[in-house]
Tab-separated table of N, CA, C and O in Angstrom:
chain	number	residue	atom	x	y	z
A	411	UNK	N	5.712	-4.155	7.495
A	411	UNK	CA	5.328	-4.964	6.360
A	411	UNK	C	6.476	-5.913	6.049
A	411	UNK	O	7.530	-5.532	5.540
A	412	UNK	N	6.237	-7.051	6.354
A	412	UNK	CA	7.564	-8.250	6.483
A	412	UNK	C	6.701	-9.231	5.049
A	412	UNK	O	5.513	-9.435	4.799
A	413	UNK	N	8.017	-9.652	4.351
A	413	UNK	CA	7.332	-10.508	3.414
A	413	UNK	C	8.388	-11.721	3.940
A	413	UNK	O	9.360	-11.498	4.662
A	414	UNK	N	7.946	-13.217	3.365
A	414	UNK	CA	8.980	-14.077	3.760
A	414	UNK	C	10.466	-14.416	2.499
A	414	UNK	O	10.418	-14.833	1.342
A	415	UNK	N	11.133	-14.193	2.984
A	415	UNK	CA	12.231	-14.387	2.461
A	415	UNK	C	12.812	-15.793	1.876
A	415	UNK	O	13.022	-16.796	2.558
A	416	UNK	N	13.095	-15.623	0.046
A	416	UNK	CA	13.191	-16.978	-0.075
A	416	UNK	C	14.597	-17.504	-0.020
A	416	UNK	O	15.055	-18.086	-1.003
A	417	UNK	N	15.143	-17.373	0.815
A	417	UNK	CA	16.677	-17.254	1.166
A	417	UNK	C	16.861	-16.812	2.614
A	417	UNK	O	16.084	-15.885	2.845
A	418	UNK	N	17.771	-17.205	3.915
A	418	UNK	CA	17.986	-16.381	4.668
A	418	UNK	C	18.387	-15.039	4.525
A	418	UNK	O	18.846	-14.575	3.481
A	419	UNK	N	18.242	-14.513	5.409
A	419	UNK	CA	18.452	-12.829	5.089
A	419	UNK	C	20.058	-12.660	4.784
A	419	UNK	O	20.527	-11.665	4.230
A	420	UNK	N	20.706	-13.609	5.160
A	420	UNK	CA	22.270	-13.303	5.232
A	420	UNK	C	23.109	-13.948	3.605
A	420	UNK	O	23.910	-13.412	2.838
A	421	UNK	N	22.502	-15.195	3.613
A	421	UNK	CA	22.519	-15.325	1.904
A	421	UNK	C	21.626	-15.639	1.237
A	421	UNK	O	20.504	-15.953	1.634
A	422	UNK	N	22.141	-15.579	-0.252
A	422	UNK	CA	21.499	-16.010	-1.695
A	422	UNK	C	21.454	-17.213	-1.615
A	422	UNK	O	21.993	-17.748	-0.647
A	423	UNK	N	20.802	-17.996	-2.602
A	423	UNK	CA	20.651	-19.045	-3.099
A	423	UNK	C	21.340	-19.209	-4.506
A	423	UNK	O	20.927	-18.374	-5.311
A	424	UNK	N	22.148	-19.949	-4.929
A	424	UNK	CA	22.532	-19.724	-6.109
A	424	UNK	C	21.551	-19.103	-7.364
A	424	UNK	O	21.620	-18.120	-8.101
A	425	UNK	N	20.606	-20.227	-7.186
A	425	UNK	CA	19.404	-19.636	-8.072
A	425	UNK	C	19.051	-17.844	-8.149
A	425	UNK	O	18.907	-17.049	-9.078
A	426	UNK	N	19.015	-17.755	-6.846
A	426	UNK	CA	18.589	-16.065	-6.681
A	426	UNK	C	19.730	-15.427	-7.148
A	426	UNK	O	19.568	-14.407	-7.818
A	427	UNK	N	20.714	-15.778	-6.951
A	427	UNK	CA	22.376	-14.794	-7.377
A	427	UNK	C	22.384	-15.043	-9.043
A	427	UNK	O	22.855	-14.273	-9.880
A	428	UNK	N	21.846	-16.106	-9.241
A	428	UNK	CA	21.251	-16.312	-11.084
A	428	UNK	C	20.659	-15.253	-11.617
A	428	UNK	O	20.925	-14.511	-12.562
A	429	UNK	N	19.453	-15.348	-10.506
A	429	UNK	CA	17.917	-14.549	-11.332
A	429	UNK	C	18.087	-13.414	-11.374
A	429	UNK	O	17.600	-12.661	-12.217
A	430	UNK	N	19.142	-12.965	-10.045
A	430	UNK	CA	19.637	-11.442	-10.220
A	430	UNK	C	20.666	-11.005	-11.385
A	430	UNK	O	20.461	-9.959	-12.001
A	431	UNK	N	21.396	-11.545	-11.576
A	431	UNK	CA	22.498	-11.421	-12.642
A	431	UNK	C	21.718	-11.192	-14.138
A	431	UNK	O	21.738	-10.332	-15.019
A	432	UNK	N	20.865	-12.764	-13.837
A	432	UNK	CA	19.938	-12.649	-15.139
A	432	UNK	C	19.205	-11.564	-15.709
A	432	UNK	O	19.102	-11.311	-16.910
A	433	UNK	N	18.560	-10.766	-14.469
A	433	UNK	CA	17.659	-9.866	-14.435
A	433	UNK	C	18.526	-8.376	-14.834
A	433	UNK	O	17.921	-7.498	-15.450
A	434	UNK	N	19.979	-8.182	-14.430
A	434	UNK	CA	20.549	-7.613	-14.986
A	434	UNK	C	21.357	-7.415	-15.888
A	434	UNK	O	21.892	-6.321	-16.068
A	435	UNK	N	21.509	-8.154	-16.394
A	435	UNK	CA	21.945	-8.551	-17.898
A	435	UNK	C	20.840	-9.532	-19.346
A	435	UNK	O	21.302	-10.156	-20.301
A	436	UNK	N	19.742	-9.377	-19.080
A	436	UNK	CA	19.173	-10.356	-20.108
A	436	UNK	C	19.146	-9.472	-21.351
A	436	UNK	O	19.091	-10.010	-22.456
A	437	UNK	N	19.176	-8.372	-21.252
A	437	UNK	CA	18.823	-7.276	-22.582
A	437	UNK	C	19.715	-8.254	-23.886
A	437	UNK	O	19.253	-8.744	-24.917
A	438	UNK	N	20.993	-8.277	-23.398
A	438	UNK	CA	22.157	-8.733	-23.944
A	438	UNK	C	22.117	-10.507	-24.755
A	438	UNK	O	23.003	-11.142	-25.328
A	439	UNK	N	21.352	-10.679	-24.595
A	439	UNK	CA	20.282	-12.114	-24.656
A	439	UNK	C	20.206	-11.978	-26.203
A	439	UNK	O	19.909	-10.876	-26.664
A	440	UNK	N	20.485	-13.154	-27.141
A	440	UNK	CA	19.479	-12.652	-28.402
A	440	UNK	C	18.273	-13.289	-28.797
A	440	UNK	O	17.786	-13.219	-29.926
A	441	UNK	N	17.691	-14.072	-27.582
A	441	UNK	CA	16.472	-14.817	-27.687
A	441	UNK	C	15.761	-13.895	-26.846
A	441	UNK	O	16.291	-13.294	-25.912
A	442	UNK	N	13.996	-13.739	-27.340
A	442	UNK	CA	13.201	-12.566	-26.048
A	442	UNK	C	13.290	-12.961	-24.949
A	442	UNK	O	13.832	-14.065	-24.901
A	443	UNK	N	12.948	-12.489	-23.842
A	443	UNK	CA	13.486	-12.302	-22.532
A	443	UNK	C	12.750	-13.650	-21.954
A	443	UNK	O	13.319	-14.283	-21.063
A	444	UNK	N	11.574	-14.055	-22.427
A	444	UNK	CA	10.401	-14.865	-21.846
A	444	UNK	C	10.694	-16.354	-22.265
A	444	UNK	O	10.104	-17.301	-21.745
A	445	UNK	N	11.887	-16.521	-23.488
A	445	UNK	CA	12.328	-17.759	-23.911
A	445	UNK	C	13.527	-18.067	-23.027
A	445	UNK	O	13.585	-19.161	-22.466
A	446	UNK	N	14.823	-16.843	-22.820
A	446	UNK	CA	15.514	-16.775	-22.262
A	446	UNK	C	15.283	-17.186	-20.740
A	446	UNK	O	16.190	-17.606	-20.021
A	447	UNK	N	13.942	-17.014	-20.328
A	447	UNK	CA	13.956	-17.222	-18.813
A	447	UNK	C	13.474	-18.919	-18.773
A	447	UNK	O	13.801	-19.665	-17.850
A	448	UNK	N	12.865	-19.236	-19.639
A	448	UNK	CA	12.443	-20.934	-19.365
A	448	UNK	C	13.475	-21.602	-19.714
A	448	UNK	O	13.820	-22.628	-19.126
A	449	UNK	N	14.123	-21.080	-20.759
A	449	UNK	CA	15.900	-21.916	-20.796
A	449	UNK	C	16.628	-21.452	-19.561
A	449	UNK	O	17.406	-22.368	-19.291
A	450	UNK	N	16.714	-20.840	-19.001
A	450	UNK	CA	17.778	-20.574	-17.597
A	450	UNK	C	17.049	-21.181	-16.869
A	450	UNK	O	17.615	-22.197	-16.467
A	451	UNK	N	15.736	-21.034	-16.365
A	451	UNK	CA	15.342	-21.212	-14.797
A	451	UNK	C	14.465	-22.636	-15.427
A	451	UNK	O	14.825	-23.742	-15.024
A	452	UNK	N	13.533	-22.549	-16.231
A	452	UNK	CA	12.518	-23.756	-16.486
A	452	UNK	C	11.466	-23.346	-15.778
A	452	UNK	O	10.981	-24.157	-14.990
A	453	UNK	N	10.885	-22.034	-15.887
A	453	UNK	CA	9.988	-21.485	-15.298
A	453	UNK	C	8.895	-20.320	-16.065
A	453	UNK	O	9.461	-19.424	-16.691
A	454	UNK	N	7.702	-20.308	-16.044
A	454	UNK	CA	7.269	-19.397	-16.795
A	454	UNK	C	7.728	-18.255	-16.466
A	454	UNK	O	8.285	-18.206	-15.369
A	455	UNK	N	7.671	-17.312	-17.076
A	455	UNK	CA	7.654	-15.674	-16.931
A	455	UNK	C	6.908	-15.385	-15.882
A	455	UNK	O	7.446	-14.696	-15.015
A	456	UNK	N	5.658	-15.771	-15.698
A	456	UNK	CA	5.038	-15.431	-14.057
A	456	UNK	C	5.436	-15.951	-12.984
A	456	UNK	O	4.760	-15.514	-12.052
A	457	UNK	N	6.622	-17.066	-12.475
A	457	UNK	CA	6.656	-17.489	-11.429
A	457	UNK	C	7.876	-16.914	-11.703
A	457	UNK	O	8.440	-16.786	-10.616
A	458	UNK	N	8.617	-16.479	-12.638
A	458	UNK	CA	10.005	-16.091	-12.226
A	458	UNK	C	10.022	-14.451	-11.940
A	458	UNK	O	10.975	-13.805	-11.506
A	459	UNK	N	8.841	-14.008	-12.267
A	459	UNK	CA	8.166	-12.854	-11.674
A	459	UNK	C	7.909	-12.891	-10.523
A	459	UNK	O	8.507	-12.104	-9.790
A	460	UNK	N	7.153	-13.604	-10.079
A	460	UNK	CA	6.442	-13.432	-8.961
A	460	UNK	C	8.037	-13.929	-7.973
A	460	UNK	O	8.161	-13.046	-7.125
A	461	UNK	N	8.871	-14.671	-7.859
A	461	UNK	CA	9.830	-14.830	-7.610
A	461	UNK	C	10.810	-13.755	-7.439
A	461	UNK	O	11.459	-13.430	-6.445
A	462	UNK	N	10.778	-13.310	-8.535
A	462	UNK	CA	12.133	-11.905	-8.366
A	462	UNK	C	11.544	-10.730	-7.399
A	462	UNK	O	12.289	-10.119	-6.633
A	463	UNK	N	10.054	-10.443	-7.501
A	463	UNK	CA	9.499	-9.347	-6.388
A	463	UNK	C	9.518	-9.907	-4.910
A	463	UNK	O	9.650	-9.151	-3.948
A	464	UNK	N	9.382	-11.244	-4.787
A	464	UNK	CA	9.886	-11.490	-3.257
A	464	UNK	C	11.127	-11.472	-3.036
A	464	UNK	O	11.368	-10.883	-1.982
A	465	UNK	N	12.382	-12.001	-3.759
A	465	UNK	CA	13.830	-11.380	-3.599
A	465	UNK	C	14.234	-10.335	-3.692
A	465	UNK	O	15.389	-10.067	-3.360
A	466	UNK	N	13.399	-9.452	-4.168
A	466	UNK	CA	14.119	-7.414	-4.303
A	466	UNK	C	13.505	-7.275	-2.872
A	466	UNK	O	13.859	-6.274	-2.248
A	467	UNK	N	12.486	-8.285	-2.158
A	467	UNK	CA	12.655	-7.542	-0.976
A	467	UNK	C	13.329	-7.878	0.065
A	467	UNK	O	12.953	-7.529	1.184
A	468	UNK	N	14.594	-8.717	-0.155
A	468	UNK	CA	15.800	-9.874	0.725
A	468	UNK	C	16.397	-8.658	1.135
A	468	UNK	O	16.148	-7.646	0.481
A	469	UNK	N	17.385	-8.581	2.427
A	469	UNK	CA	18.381	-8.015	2.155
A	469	UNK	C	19.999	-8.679	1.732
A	469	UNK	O	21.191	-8.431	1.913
A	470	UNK	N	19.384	-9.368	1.265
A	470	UNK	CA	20.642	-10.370	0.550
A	470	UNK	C	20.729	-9.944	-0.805
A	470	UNK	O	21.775	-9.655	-1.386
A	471	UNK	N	19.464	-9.916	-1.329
A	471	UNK	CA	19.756	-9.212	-2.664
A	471	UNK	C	19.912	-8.215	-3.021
A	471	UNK	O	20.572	-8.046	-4.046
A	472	UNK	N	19.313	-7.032	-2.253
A	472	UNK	CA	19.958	-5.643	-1.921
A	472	UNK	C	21.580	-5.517	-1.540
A	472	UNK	O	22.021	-4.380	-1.709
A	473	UNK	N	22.577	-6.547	-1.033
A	473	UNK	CA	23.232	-6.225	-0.751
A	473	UNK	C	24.010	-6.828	-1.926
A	473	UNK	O	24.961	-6.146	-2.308
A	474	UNK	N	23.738	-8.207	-2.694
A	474	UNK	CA	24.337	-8.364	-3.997
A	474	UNK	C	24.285	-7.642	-5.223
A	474	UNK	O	25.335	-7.492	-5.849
A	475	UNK	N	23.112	-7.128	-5.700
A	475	UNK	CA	22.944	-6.064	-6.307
A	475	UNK	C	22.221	-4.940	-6.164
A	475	UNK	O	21.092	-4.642	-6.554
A	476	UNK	N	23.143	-4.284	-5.468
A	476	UNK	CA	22.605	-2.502	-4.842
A	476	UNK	C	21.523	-1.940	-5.692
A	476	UNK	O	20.390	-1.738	-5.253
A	477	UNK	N	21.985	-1.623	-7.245
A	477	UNK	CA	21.548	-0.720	-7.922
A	477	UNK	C	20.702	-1.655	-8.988
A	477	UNK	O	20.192	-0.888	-9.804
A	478	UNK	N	20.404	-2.858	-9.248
A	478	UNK	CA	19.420	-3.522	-9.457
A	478	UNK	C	17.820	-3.319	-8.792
A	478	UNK	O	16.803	-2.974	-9.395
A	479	UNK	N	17.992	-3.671	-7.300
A	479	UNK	CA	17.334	-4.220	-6.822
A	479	UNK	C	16.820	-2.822	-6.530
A	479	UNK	O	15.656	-2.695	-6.908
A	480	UNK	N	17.329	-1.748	-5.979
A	480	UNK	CA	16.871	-0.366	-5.661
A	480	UNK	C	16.110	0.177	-7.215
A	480	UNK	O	14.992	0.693	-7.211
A	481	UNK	N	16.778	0.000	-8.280
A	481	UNK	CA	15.529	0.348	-9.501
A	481	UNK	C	14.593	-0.520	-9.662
A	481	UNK	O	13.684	0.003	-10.305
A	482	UNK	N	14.287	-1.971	-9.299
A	482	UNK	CA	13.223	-2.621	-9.761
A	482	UNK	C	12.439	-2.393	-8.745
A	482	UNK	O	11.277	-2.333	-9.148
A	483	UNK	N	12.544	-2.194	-7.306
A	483	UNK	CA	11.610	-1.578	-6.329
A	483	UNK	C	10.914	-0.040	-6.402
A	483	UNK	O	9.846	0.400	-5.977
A	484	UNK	N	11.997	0.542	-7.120
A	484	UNK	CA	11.147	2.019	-7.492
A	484	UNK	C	10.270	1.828	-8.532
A	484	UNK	O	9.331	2.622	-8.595
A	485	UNK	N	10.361	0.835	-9.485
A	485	UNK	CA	9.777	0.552	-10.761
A	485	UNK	C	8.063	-0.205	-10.386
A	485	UNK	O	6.984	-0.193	-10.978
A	486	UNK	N	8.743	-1.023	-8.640
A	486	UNK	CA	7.456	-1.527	-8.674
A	486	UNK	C	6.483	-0.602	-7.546
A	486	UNK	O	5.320	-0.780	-7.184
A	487	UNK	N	7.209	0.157	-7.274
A	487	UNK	CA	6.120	1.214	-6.490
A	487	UNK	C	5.587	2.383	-7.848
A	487	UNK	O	4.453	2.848	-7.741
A	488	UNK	N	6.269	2.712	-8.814
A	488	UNK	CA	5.973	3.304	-10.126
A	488	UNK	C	4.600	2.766	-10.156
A	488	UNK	O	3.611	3.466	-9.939
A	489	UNK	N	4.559	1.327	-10.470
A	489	UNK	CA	3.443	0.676	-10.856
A	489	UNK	C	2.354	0.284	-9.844
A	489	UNK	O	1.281	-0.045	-10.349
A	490	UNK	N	2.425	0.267	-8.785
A	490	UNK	CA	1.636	0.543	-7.879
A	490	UNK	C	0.957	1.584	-7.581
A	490	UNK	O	-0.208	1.418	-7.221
A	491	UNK	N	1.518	2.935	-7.656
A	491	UNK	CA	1.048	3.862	-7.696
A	491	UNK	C	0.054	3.757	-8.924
A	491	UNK	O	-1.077	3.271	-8.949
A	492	UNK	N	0.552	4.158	-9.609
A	492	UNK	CA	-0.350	3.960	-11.107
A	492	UNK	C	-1.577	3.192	-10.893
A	492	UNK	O	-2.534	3.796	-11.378
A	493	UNK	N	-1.893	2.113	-10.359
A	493	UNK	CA	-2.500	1.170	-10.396
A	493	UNK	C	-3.597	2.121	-8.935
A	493	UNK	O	-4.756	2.308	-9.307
A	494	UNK	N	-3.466	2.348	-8.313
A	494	UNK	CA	-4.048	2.284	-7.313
A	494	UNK	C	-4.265	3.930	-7.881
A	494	UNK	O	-4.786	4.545	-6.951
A	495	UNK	N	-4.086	4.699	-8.876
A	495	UNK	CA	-4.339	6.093	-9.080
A	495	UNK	C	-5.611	5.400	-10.044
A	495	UNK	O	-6.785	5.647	-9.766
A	496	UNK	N	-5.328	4.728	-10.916
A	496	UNK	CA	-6.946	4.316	-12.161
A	496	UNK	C	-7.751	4.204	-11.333
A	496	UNK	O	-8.704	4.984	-11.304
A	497	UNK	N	-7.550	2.808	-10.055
A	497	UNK	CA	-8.690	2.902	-9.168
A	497	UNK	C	-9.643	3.691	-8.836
A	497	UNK	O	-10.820	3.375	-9.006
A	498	UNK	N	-9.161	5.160	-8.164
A	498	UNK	CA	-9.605	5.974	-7.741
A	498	UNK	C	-10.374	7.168	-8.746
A	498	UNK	O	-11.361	7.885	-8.580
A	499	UNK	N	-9.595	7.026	-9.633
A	499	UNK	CA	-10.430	7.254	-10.851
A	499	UNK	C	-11.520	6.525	-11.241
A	499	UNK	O	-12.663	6.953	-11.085
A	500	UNK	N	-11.330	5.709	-11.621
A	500	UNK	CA	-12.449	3.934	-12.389
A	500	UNK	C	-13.625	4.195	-11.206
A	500	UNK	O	-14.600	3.447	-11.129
């Protein structure tokens, strides 16, 4: 299961070394997270979403932030699971 990488595998993009930093530090923010992200990036909340789940699967960003990128991938198999358990229920 290969997704395409928005960065070579060997580096970041500044932007991505942003979104990661961002992504680990926004708590610290005192504007909500969804204002905070269109002032940094100029992007809705869904494309900077849909954005950060194709970079947790770089190994560029795994290797810039280890323990980021390893909890937001468990977080998004959390939610996958889940999702595909209602199914089978529903």
């Amino acid at each position: 299961m290969s997704h395409a990488a928005a960065a070579p595998a060997t580096e970041l993009t500044e932007r991505d070394a942003a979104m990661l930093d961002f992504e680990d530090n926004w708590f610290t923010s005192a504007v909500p997270k969804e204002q905070a992200i269109m002032e940094h990036f100029g992007i809705s909340t869904t494309r900077y979403y849909q954005h950060l789940n194709s970079l947790i699967d770089t190994p560029a960003a795994l290797a810039h932030k280890p323990l980021l990128v390893k909890r937001l991938r468990r977080l998004r198999s959390t939610r996958q699971a889940a999702r595909s358990a209602r199914r089978l229920q529903g």
